Amino acid sequence: LAQAGATSCLLREAQTSICSAGGAVGSMAMAVAFAAPRGTLLPQQTAPAPGGLAEASAKSLARPSGAPSVGEHVLSKAGMALALGVAAAGRRVHRSRAKAARVAQRAEAVADVAAPVREGQRTVGRAAHWVIRTTNLKRTVDFCSDVLSLKVLRHEELEAGCKITCNGAYAKPWSKTMVGDRTEDLGYCLEVTYTYGVDSYTEGSGLKHIAVAVSDVKAALEAATRLGYAVEGDVVTGPEAYKFRLVPQSEGRSERFLYSAVRVKNMAKAEEFYTAIGLKPLGLGLVGGPAFLAALGVEEAAVRVMGFGGAEEVPLVLIEDTKSSLFKLQTWEGRNLLSIPTTELRSAYNTVIEKKPAGGRVLHKLQSEPLNKLLNVPDLEIAVLVAPEGFEVGIVSSESFDPAVKFAYNPEAVIDYAWRENHMATVLEEMAQVEALKKTGS
């Protein structure tokens, strides 16, 4: 996917498999890959492809999980070329065949997901993920694994800042790590963004907590305590001060996330905005009813549960807080992403443009990202809206997003922390050089 709030370059592992086979599965990978976003370097490319890959910077070090080390790449004025010797291909042929098989399986998976969309069967939107920040990726990933029992779904390294500020308003290299329990087309997840050179975030007062179901709440809370995280009742304060409420897994429910809760100053305005973009009030029973109110210490009149009404819903819970003297959102609050059928997406976008419900506005205009035609799905459409209180809401076309993220699923992803540490040193050195040039007026 393009660098567009929802996701960025697709099929990293499929593309990387070419590194192992000297291009043996190149045609297969590209047959199902998205046209690459500007600034993204695909491992098998040695030069920009007309109409597909935009020109690649010679300094691009974007390294997908499982890709060769920097030493295996050859930098040239035309861009970053890949050294693919016959001997290396021979040594890795066994691994390449296994990866080629996975590529073929994923191609079939895309067809399975896309078919009902093309037939008009999928008509209900859904919440897809919440974007959170981190200054220590390993610590956050370990927390998600050891306390929340979630796993890495895919990991991507990006050389340029996201053009629609997925990682915040930083024009720096960054990474995104999707963490959840099942494939992104089915389950809700967290998008963990790390921006090289950013060592702290100011905690905002809007995002209250995210509720996650675990098989054993007591054991999870004890694990959090052992790891040094603050625990208050059933709420754990994790890395970067994000709070997670741990609840029992409901019988018959596959979705591990229960809801995302935010504070609002004016419930009427918040409800007006979310209703205008297609959400509707749902019953408190969806999030636990009286037990939910008791756990949060709030009155029913101060709560709205907003969603699309689909199966396994992960709704947005609005909690009115009119007494708080300080209400300020920060980059820390991240972004909620909604996957919506194209017709409903365009209607929601036009409503915000024309009527500005409750003061809602557009942060990033609706744009279309072309996909490889062989995927047989429409171009990805995406926009970023801003709710009255200042919360960012990304909206993407489900006909393209859902099949794409299912295909991008890579549970075998291994994050190369040593490479990241070296890359950080490079980024900091370049930043220091830029600052030095500014001071000398060069």
Tab-separated table of C-alpha atoms in Angstrom:
chain	number	residue	atom	x	y	z
A	1	LEU	CA	0.000	0.000	0.000
A	2	ALA	CA	1.027	3.597	-0.504
A	3	GLN	CA	2.350	5.698	2.390
A	4	ALA	CA	-1.133	6.780	3.257
A	5	GLY	CA	-2.179	6.457	6.852
A	6	ALA	CA	-3.626	3.070	6.218
A	7	THR	CA	-0.462	1.328	5.120
A	8	SER	CA	2.494	1.730	2.821
A	9	CYS	CA	4.403	-0.536	0.459
A	10	LEU	CA	2.704	-3.926	0.066
A	11	LEU	CA	4.140	-7.404	-0.217
A	12	ARG	CA	7.557	-6.795	1.276
A	13	GLU	CA	8.277	-10.443	1.845
A	14	ALA	CA	7.010	-11.435	-1.587
A	15	GLN	CA	9.232	-8.823	-3.185
A	16	THR	CA	12.159	-9.710	-0.938
A	17	SER	CA	11.977	-13.330	-2.025
A	18	ILE	CA	13.555	-12.176	-5.255
A	19	CYS	CA	16.690	-11.417	-3.261
A	20	SER	CA	16.929	-15.120	-2.505
A	21	ALA	CA	16.357	-16.455	-5.996
A	22	GLY	CA	18.008	-13.974	-8.287
A	23	GLY	CA	14.661	-12.829	-9.627
A	24	ALA	CA	13.131	-16.272	-10.067
A	25	VAL	CA	9.825	-15.223	-8.555
A	26	GLY	CA	9.928	-11.621	-9.675
A	27	SER	CA	7.097	-11.852	-12.138
A	28	MET	CA	4.889	-13.552	-9.582
A	29	ALA	CA	5.555	-10.926	-6.916
A	30	MET	CA	4.938	-7.996	-9.204
A	31	ALA	CA	1.814	-9.606	-10.583
A	32	VAL	CA	0.150	-9.083	-7.245
A	33	ALA	CA	1.985	-6.048	-5.878
A	34	PHE	CA	0.761	-2.509	-5.673
A	35	ALA	CA	2.360	0.093	-7.865
A	36	ALA	CA	5.029	1.412	-5.518
A	37	PRO	CA	4.543	4.762	-3.773
A	38	ARG	CA	6.919	7.623	-4.419
A	39	GLY	CA	10.177	7.199	-2.550
A	40	THR	CA	9.803	3.455	-2.008
A	41	LEU	CA	12.509	1.151	-3.298
A	42	LEU	CA	11.473	-2.384	-4.130
A	43	PRO	CA	14.274	-4.882	-3.536
A	44	GLN	CA	14.210	-6.315	-7.069
A	45	GLN	CA	14.324	-2.934	-8.807
A	46	THR	CA	17.618	-1.530	-10.032
A	47	ALA	CA	16.065	1.557	-11.587
A	48	PRO	CA	12.712	3.354	-11.497
A	49	ALA	CA	10.050	1.550	-13.480
A	50	PRO	CA	8.012	3.765	-15.835
A	51	GLY	CA	4.543	4.370	-14.483
A	52	GLY	CA	5.211	2.352	-11.343
A	53	LEU	CA	8.177	2.971	-9.083
A	54	ALA	CA	8.942	6.640	-8.606
A	55	GLU	CA	12.561	7.741	-8.695
A	56	ALA	CA	14.470	6.248	-5.798
A	57	SER	CA	16.927	8.203	-3.717
A	58	ALA	CA	20.473	6.893	-3.737
A	59	LYS	CA	20.375	7.231	0.044
A	60	SER	CA	17.255	5.109	0.439
A	61	LEU	CA	17.806	2.522	3.142
A	62	ALA	CA	14.220	1.331	3.472
A	63	ARG	CA	14.675	-2.250	4.564
A	64	PRO	CA	11.714	-4.617	4.804
A	65	SER	CA	11.824	-7.403	7.346
A	66	GLY	CA	13.841	-10.301	6.023
A	67	ALA	CA	15.569	-8.239	3.346
A	68	PRO	CA	19.340	-8.501	2.816
A	69	SER	CA	21.605	-6.394	4.994
A	70	VAL	CA	22.839	-3.044	3.762
A	71	GLY	CA	26.104	-4.706	2.820
A	72	GLU	CA	24.287	-6.857	0.277
A	73	HIS	CA	23.033	-3.797	-1.565
A	74	VAL	CA	24.972	-1.762	-4.096
A	75	LEU	CA	24.444	1.999	-4.125
A	76	SER	CA	24.716	3.809	-7.461
A	77	LYS	CA	23.873	7.254	-8.829
A	78	ALA	CA	20.799	5.815	-10.475
A	79	GLY	CA	19.522	4.516	-7.164
A	80	MET	CA	20.015	1.455	-5.022
A	81	ALA	CA	20.747	-1.654	-7.071
A	82	LEU	CA	20.730	-5.161	-5.713
A	83	ALA	CA	23.733	-7.482	-6.053
A	84	LEU	CA	22.314	-10.807	-7.064
A	85	GLY	CA	25.115	-13.254	-7.866
A	86	VAL	CA	24.488	-16.691	-9.279
A	87	ALA	CA	26.283	-18.273	-6.326
A	88	ALA	CA	24.110	-16.448	-3.815
A	89	ALA	CA	20.981	-17.468	-5.666
A	90	GLY	CA	22.111	-21.081	-5.585
A	91	ARG	CA	22.750	-21.013	-1.860
A	92	ARG	CA	19.278	-19.650	-1.205
A	93	VAL	CA	17.254	-21.605	-3.739
A	94	HIS	CA	15.566	-23.796	-1.144
A	95	ARG	CA	14.388	-20.770	0.825
A	96	SER	CA	13.242	-19.018	-2.350
A	97	ARG	CA	11.020	-21.943	-3.320
A	98	ALA	CA	9.320	-21.822	0.062
A	99	LYS	CA	8.771	-18.074	-0.264
A	100	ALA	CA	7.494	-18.507	-3.823
A	101	ALA	CA	4.938	-20.978	-2.513
A	102	ARG	CA	3.818	-18.462	0.103
A	103	VAL	CA	3.483	-15.822	-2.622
A	104	ALA	CA	1.200	-18.128	-4.578
A	105	GLN	CA	-0.865	-18.869	-1.468
A	106	ARG	CA	-1.233	-15.161	-0.746
A	107	ALA	CA	-2.339	-14.532	-4.328
A	108	GLU	CA	-5.141	-17.027	-3.781
A	109	ALA	CA	-5.984	-15.311	-0.492
A	110	VAL	CA	-6.357	-11.961	-2.252
A	111	ALA	CA	-8.791	-13.504	-4.694
A	112	ASP	CA	-10.799	-14.996	-1.820
A	113	VAL	CA	-11.112	-11.640	-0.043
A	114	ALA	CA	-11.663	-9.523	-3.145
A	115	ALA	CA	-14.374	-11.688	-4.692
A	116	PRO	CA	-17.212	-10.855	-2.263
A	117	VAL	CA	-16.267	-7.179	-2.467
A	118	ARG	CA	-16.557	-7.183	-6.251
A	119	GLU	CA	-19.872	-8.990	-5.981
A	120	GLY	CA	-21.215	-6.200	-3.762
A	121	GLN	CA	-21.637	-8.382	-0.676
A	122	ARG	CA	-19.544	-6.266	1.705
A	123	THR	CA	-21.469	-3.126	2.567
A	124	VAL	CA	-20.648	-2.405	6.213
A	125	GLY	CA	-17.679	-0.337	7.287
A	126	ARG	CA	-15.402	-1.311	10.156
A	127	ALA	CA	-12.731	0.135	12.399
A	128	ALA	CA	-9.389	-1.228	11.150
A	129	HIS	CA	-6.690	0.017	13.514
A	130	TRP	CA	-5.461	2.719	15.853
A	131	VAL	CA	-2.102	4.417	15.269
A	132	ILE	CA	0.120	4.793	18.325
A	133	ARG	CA	3.688	6.124	18.698
A	134	THR	CA	6.813	4.683	20.220
A	135	THR	CA	10.359	5.826	20.959
A	136	ASN	CA	11.461	2.263	21.721
A	137	LEU	CA	10.024	-0.227	19.269
A	138	LYS	CA	11.371	-3.329	20.971
A	139	ARG	CA	9.903	-2.302	24.307
A	140	THR	CA	6.484	-1.691	22.748
A	141	VAL	CA	6.514	-4.915	20.734
A	142	ASP	CA	7.582	-6.914	23.800
A	143	PHE	CA	4.793	-5.313	25.858
A	144	CYS	CA	2.208	-6.200	23.223
A	145	SER	CA	3.469	-9.778	23.196
A	146	ASP	CA	4.107	-10.389	26.893
A	147	VAL	CA	1.112	-8.532	28.338
A	148	LEU	CA	-1.499	-8.291	25.567
A	149	SER	CA	-0.630	-11.600	23.847
A	150	LEU	CA	-0.528	-9.907	20.444
A	151	LYS	CA	1.926	-10.589	17.629
A	152	VAL	CA	3.629	-8.678	14.834
A	153	LEU	CA	1.547	-8.942	11.655
A	154	ARG	CA	4.049	-7.103	9.434
A	155	HIS	CA	6.863	-4.586	9.738
A	156	GLU	CA	8.028	-1.935	7.271
A	157	GLU	CA	10.906	0.539	7.169
A	158	LEU	CA	10.283	3.768	5.249
A	159	GLU	CA	12.910	6.283	4.244
A	160	ALA	CA	10.681	9.343	3.798
A	161	GLY	CA	8.085	10.814	6.136
A	162	CYS	CA	4.507	9.799	5.382
A	163	LYS	CA	2.887	12.248	2.983
A	164	ILE	CA	-0.330	12.186	4.975
A	165	THR	CA	1.450	12.363	8.339
A	166	CYS	CA	0.856	8.744	9.379
A	167	ASN	CA	3.852	9.057	11.699
A	168	GLY	CA	3.053	12.644	12.647
A	169	ALA	CA	4.389	15.793	11.009
A	170	TYR	CA	7.940	14.506	10.749
A	171	ALA	CA	9.873	14.529	7.469
A	172	LYS	CA	12.175	11.779	8.687
A	173	PRO	CA	12.699	8.055	8.135
A	174	TRP	CA	10.233	5.989	10.094
A	175	SER	CA	8.881	2.500	10.553
A	176	LYS	CA	5.459	0.996	11.031
A	177	THR	CA	4.732	-2.248	12.813
A	178	MET	CA	1.263	-3.731	12.707
A	179	VAL	CA	0.441	-5.642	15.895
A	180	GLY	CA	-2.666	-7.723	16.391
A	181	ASP	CA	-4.083	-11.212	16.674
A	182	ARG	CA	-5.262	-12.087	13.154
A	183	THR	CA	-5.052	-10.831	9.586
A	184	GLU	CA	-5.856	-7.148	9.162
A	185	ASP	CA	-8.794	-7.724	6.818
A	186	LEU	CA	-10.591	-9.484	9.666
A	187	GLY	CA	-9.200	-8.113	12.898
A	188	TYR	CA	-8.502	-4.783	14.523
A	189	CYS	CA	-4.881	-4.007	15.339
A	190	LEU	CA	-2.408	-1.359	16.427
A	191	GLU	CA	-0.169	0.472	13.986
A	192	VAL	CA	2.971	1.283	15.953
A	193	THR	CA	4.964	4.093	14.348
A	194	TYR	CA	8.571	4.870	15.168
A	195	THR	CA	10.238	7.990	13.772
A	196	TYR	CA	14.021	8.021	13.695
A	197	GLY	CA	15.386	10.971	15.614
A	198	VAL	CA	12.261	11.513	17.752
A	199	ASP	CA	13.009	10.573	21.352
A	200	SER	CA	9.852	11.682	23.169
A	201	TYR	CA	6.154	12.411	22.748
A	202	THR	CA	3.938	14.661	24.843
A	203	GLU	CA	1.034	12.703	26.266
A	204	GLY	CA	-2.346	14.077	25.227
A	205	SER	CA	-5.534	14.129	27.258
A	206	GLY	CA	-7.945	12.775	24.640
A	207	LEU	CA	-7.189	9.074	24.170
A	208	LYS	CA	-8.369	7.336	27.341
A	209	HIS	CA	-7.581	3.684	26.705
A	210	ILE	CA	-7.934	0.762	24.323
A	211	ALA	CA	-9.679	-2.365	25.603
A	212	VAL	CA	-8.094	-5.715	24.733
A	213	ALA	CA	-9.436	-9.151	25.611
A	214	VAL	CA	-7.049	-11.729	27.050
A	215	SER	CA	-7.544	-15.347	28.070
A	216	ASP	CA	-6.413	-14.737	31.656
A	217	VAL	CA	-6.784	-11.173	32.921
A	218	LYS	CA	-5.115	-11.857	36.269
A	219	ALA	CA	-2.058	-13.437	34.657
A	220	ALA	CA	-1.749	-10.578	32.165
A	221	LEU	CA	-1.942	-7.959	34.914
A	222	GLU	CA	0.683	-9.850	36.923
A	223	ALA	CA	2.936	-9.978	33.862
A	224	ALA	CA	2.574	-6.217	33.456
A	225	THR	CA	3.513	-5.684	37.114
A	226	ARG	CA	6.587	-7.916	36.813
A	227	LEU	CA	7.713	-5.895	33.792
A	228	GLY	CA	7.430	-2.665	35.770
A	229	TYR	CA	4.249	-1.238	34.273
A	230	ALA	CA	1.701	0.567	36.423
A	231	VAL	CA	-1.538	-1.326	37.018
A	232	GLU	CA	-4.714	0.258	38.339
A	233	GLY	CA	-7.677	-2.086	38.496
A	234	ASP	CA	-7.826	-3.733	35.092
A	235	VAL	CA	-5.980	-0.916	33.310
A	236	VAL	CA	-2.275	-1.130	32.466
A	237	THR	CA	-0.205	1.912	31.550
A	238	GLY	CA	2.176	0.640	28.894
A	239	PRO	CA	5.055	2.166	26.917
A	240	GLU	CA	4.696	5.868	26.032
A	241	ALA	CA	1.936	6.129	28.685
A	242	TYR	CA	-0.716	4.416	26.529
A	243	LYS	CA	-3.384	2.758	28.660
A	244	PHE	CA	-4.893	-0.632	27.929
A	245	ARG	CA	-7.888	-2.082	29.719
A	246	LEU	CA	-7.662	-5.866	29.958
A	247	VAL	CA	-10.967	-7.734	29.815
A	248	PRO	CA	-11.943	-11.421	29.569
A	249	GLN	CA	-12.352	-12.849	26.084
A	250	SER	CA	-16.068	-13.267	25.351
A	251	GLU	CA	-17.230	-16.738	24.404
A	252	GLY	CA	-17.853	-17.004	20.669
A	253	ARG	CA	-16.021	-13.768	19.834
A	254	SER	CA	-12.876	-14.001	17.709
A	255	GLU	CA	-11.965	-10.311	17.817
A	256	ARG	CA	-9.494	-9.562	20.612
A	257	PHE	CA	-9.993	-5.785	20.712
A	258	LEU	CA	-13.197	-4.646	22.396
A	259	TYR	CA	-13.229	-0.853	21.870
A	260	SER	CA	-11.190	2.356	21.792
A	261	ALA	CA	-12.232	5.055	24.249
A	262	VAL	CA	-11.668	8.798	23.906
A	263	ARG	CA	-12.632	11.840	25.945
A	264	VAL	CA	-14.709	14.614	24.408
A	265	LYS	CA	-15.761	17.993	25.771
A	266	ASN	CA	-19.032	18.204	23.839
A	267	MET	CA	-20.920	14.963	23.258
A	268	ALA	CA	-23.515	16.521	20.960
A	269	LYS	CA	-20.857	17.792	18.557
A	270	ALA	CA	-18.877	14.568	18.624
A	271	GLU	CA	-21.962	12.474	17.983
A	272	GLU	CA	-23.026	14.777	15.141
A	273	PHE	CA	-19.671	14.413	13.404
A	274	TYR	CA	-19.366	10.640	13.668
A	275	THR	CA	-22.968	10.151	12.615
A	276	ALA	CA	-22.327	12.342	9.565
A	277	ILE	CA	-19.490	10.087	8.398
A	278	GLY	CA	-21.530	6.907	8.710
A	279	LEU	CA	-21.229	5.674	12.291
A	280	LYS	CA	-24.281	5.223	14.492
A	281	PRO	CA	-24.967	4.913	18.221
A	282	LEU	CA	-24.812	1.320	19.422
A	283	GLY	CA	-25.866	-0.164	22.712
A	284	LEU	CA	-23.705	-0.260	25.819
A	285	GLY	CA	-24.075	-4.020	25.817
A	286	LEU	CA	-21.478	-4.181	23.081
A	287	VAL	CA	-18.769	-2.985	25.481
A	288	GLY	CA	-19.938	-4.602	28.718
A	289	GLY	CA	-23.009	-2.659	29.831
A	290	PRO	CA	-23.207	-1.848	33.575
A	291	ALA	CA	-19.830	-3.514	34.207
A	292	PHE	CA	-18.261	-1.106	31.715
A	293	LEU	CA	-19.793	1.931	33.439
A	294	ALA	CA	-18.686	0.686	36.845
A	295	ALA	CA	-15.133	0.020	35.669
A	296	LEU	CA	-14.791	3.499	34.201
A	297	GLY	CA	-16.739	5.254	36.951
A	298	VAL	CA	-18.966	7.133	34.517
A	299	GLU	CA	-22.689	7.683	34.117
A	300	GLU	CA	-24.549	6.190	31.155
A	301	ALA	CA	-25.591	9.660	29.975
A	302	ALA	CA	-21.928	10.579	29.515
A	303	VAL	CA	-21.176	7.691	27.145
A	304	ARG	CA	-21.868	6.968	23.485
A	305	VAL	CA	-20.788	3.802	21.695
A	306	MET	CA	-20.315	4.594	17.995
A	307	GLY	CA	-19.829	2.036	15.237
A	308	PHE	CA	-21.129	0.614	11.980
A	309	GLY	CA	-23.144	-2.229	13.484
A	310	GLY	CA	-21.179	-5.000	11.808
A	311	ALA	CA	-20.158	-8.362	13.213
A	312	GLU	CA	-17.250	-8.395	15.678
A	313	GLU	CA	-17.440	-4.604	15.919
A	314	VAL	CA	-14.624	-2.641	17.581
A	315	PRO	CA	-16.508	0.583	18.282
A	316	LEU	CA	-15.342	4.019	19.287
A	317	VAL	CA	-16.474	4.912	22.798
A	318	LEU	CA	-17.013	8.619	23.430
A	319	ILE	CA	-16.831	9.697	27.072
A	320	GLU	CA	-17.979	13.226	27.790
A	321	ASP	CA	-15.739	15.115	30.198
A	322	THR	CA	-16.990	18.662	30.635
A	323	LYS	CA	-15.221	19.262	33.951
A	324	SER	CA	-11.627	18.744	32.859
A	325	SER	CA	-9.760	22.033	32.949
A	326	LEU	CA	-7.206	20.822	30.406
A	327	PHE	CA	-8.140	19.147	27.164
A	328	LYS	CA	-5.389	19.099	24.579
A	329	LEU	CA	-4.629	16.597	21.867
A	330	GLN	CA	-1.099	15.778	20.778
A	331	THR	CA	0.643	13.789	18.052
A	332	TRP	CA	0.645	11.072	20.743
A	333	GLU	CA	-3.107	10.566	20.242
A	334	GLY	CA	-2.432	8.979	16.877
A	335	ARG	CA	-5.251	8.211	14.489
A	336	ASN	CA	-8.250	5.917	14.121
A	337	LEU	CA	-8.586	4.230	10.730
A	338	LEU	CA	-11.931	3.183	9.247
A	339	SER	CA	-12.260	0.809	6.305
A	340	ILE	CA	-15.399	1.830	4.406
A	341	PRO	CA	-16.973	0.813	1.076
A	342	THR	CA	-16.075	3.379	-1.589
A	343	THR	CA	-19.591	4.764	-2.049
A	344	GLU	CA	-19.965	5.428	1.676
A	345	LEU	CA	-16.433	6.804	1.881
A	346	ARG	CA	-17.069	9.388	-0.834
A	347	SER	CA	-20.359	10.346	0.760
A	348	ALA	CA	-18.705	10.838	4.162
A	349	TYR	CA	-15.905	12.882	2.634
A	350	ASN	CA	-18.266	15.126	0.674
A	351	THR	CA	-20.397	15.656	3.765
A	352	VAL	CA	-17.397	16.912	5.717
A	353	ILE	CA	-16.304	19.124	2.811
A	354	GLU	CA	-19.712	20.660	2.217
A	355	LYS	CA	-21.347	20.741	5.647
A	356	LYS	CA	-18.441	20.652	8.099
A	357	PRO	CA	-20.566	18.774	10.649
A	358	ALA	CA	-19.983	20.125	14.174
A	359	GLY	CA	-16.881	21.876	12.892
A	360	GLY	CA	-15.272	18.730	11.472
A	361	ARG	CA	-12.808	19.293	8.650
A	362	VAL	CA	-10.453	17.626	6.192
A	363	LEU	CA	-6.780	17.281	7.099
A	364	HIS	CA	-5.649	15.445	3.962
A	365	LYS	CA	-7.795	15.543	0.840
A	366	LEU	CA	-9.248	12.439	-0.749
A	367	GLN	CA	-6.682	10.832	-2.993
A	368	SER	CA	-6.405	7.720	-5.070
A	369	GLU	CA	-3.401	5.407	-5.042
A	370	PRO	CA	-3.107	3.217	-8.159
A	371	LEU	CA	-2.769	-0.507	-7.645
A	372	ASN	CA	-1.439	-3.164	-9.952
A	373	LYS	CA	-4.261	-4.053	-12.343
A	374	LEU	CA	-3.590	-7.748	-11.884
A	375	LEU	CA	-4.827	-7.443	-8.316
A	376	ASN	CA	-8.246	-6.945	-9.888
A	377	VAL	CA	-9.367	-4.464	-7.244
A	378	PRO	CA	-10.001	-0.714	-7.579
A	379	ASP	CA	-7.433	1.947	-6.700
A	380	LEU	CA	-7.097	2.632	-3.012
A	381	GLU	CA	-8.972	5.755	-1.928
A	382	ILE	CA	-7.956	7.492	1.284
A	383	ALA	CA	-8.519	10.729	3.162
A	384	VAL	CA	-7.887	11.982	6.682
A	385	LEU	CA	-10.590	13.895	8.544
A	386	VAL	CA	-10.506	15.792	11.825
A	387	ALA	CA	-13.319	15.425	14.356
A	388	PRO	CA	-14.533	18.459	16.372
A	389	GLU	CA	-12.260	17.730	19.332
A	390	GLY	CA	-9.245	17.354	17.030
A	391	PHE	CA	-9.055	13.562	16.734
A	392	GLU	CA	-7.756	12.374	13.374
A	393	VAL	CA	-9.889	9.843	11.504
A	394	GLY	CA	-8.485	8.083	8.460
A	395	ILE	CA	-10.926	6.587	5.950
A	396	VAL	CA	-9.909	4.055	3.291
A	397	SER	CA	-11.827	2.151	0.617
A	398	SER	CA	-12.454	-1.358	1.888
A	399	GLU	CA	-12.644	-2.889	-1.598
A	400	SER	CA	-8.898	-2.292	-1.934
A	401	PHE	CA	-7.653	-2.049	1.643
A	402	ASP	CA	-9.010	-5.345	2.950
A	403	PRO	CA	-7.602	-7.630	0.213
A	404	ALA	CA	-4.289	-5.762	0.269
A	405	VAL	CA	-3.652	-6.040	3.992
A	406	LYS	CA	-4.625	-9.707	3.983
A	407	PHE	CA	-1.986	-10.307	1.344
A	408	ALA	CA	0.559	-8.236	3.261
A	409	TYR	CA	0.210	-10.428	6.360
A	410	ASN	CA	3.689	-11.608	7.350
A	411	PRO	CA	3.705	-13.367	10.743
A	412	GLU	CA	7.275	-14.521	10.102
A	413	ALA	CA	8.532	-10.945	10.131
A	414	VAL	CA	11.703	-10.502	12.171
A	415	ILE	CA	12.578	-6.944	13.152
A	416	ASP	CA	16.304	-6.344	12.731
A	417	TYR	CA	17.027	-4.195	15.769
A	418	ALA	CA	20.770	-4.144	15.087
A	419	TRP	CA	20.148	-2.710	11.627
A	420	ARG	CA	17.758	-0.159	13.116
A	421	GLU	CA	20.382	0.958	15.618
A	422	ASN	CA	22.894	1.504	12.814
A	423	HIS	CA	20.288	3.311	10.761
A	424	MET	CA	19.504	5.585	13.701
A	425	ALA	CA	23.171	6.532	13.937
A	426	THR	CA	23.154	7.412	10.239
A	427	VAL	CA	19.992	9.491	10.559
A	428	LEU	CA	21.325	11.402	13.573
A	429	GLU	CA	24.585	12.083	11.778
A	430	GLU	CA	22.752	13.458	8.757
A	431	MET	CA	20.538	15.604	10.990
A	432	ALA	CA	23.625	17.035	12.708
A	433	GLN	CA	25.147	17.860	9.332
A	434	VAL	CA	21.987	19.665	8.253
A	435	GLU	CA	21.948	21.703	11.466
A	436	ALA	CA	25.617	22.575	11.001
A	437	LEU	CA	24.919	23.801	7.475
A	438	LYS	CA	22.052	25.939	8.750
A	439	LYS	CA	24.305	27.614	11.298
A	440	THR	CA	26.982	28.404	8.741
A	441	GLY	CA	24.395	29.609	6.249
A	442	SER	CA	25.622	27.194	3.606
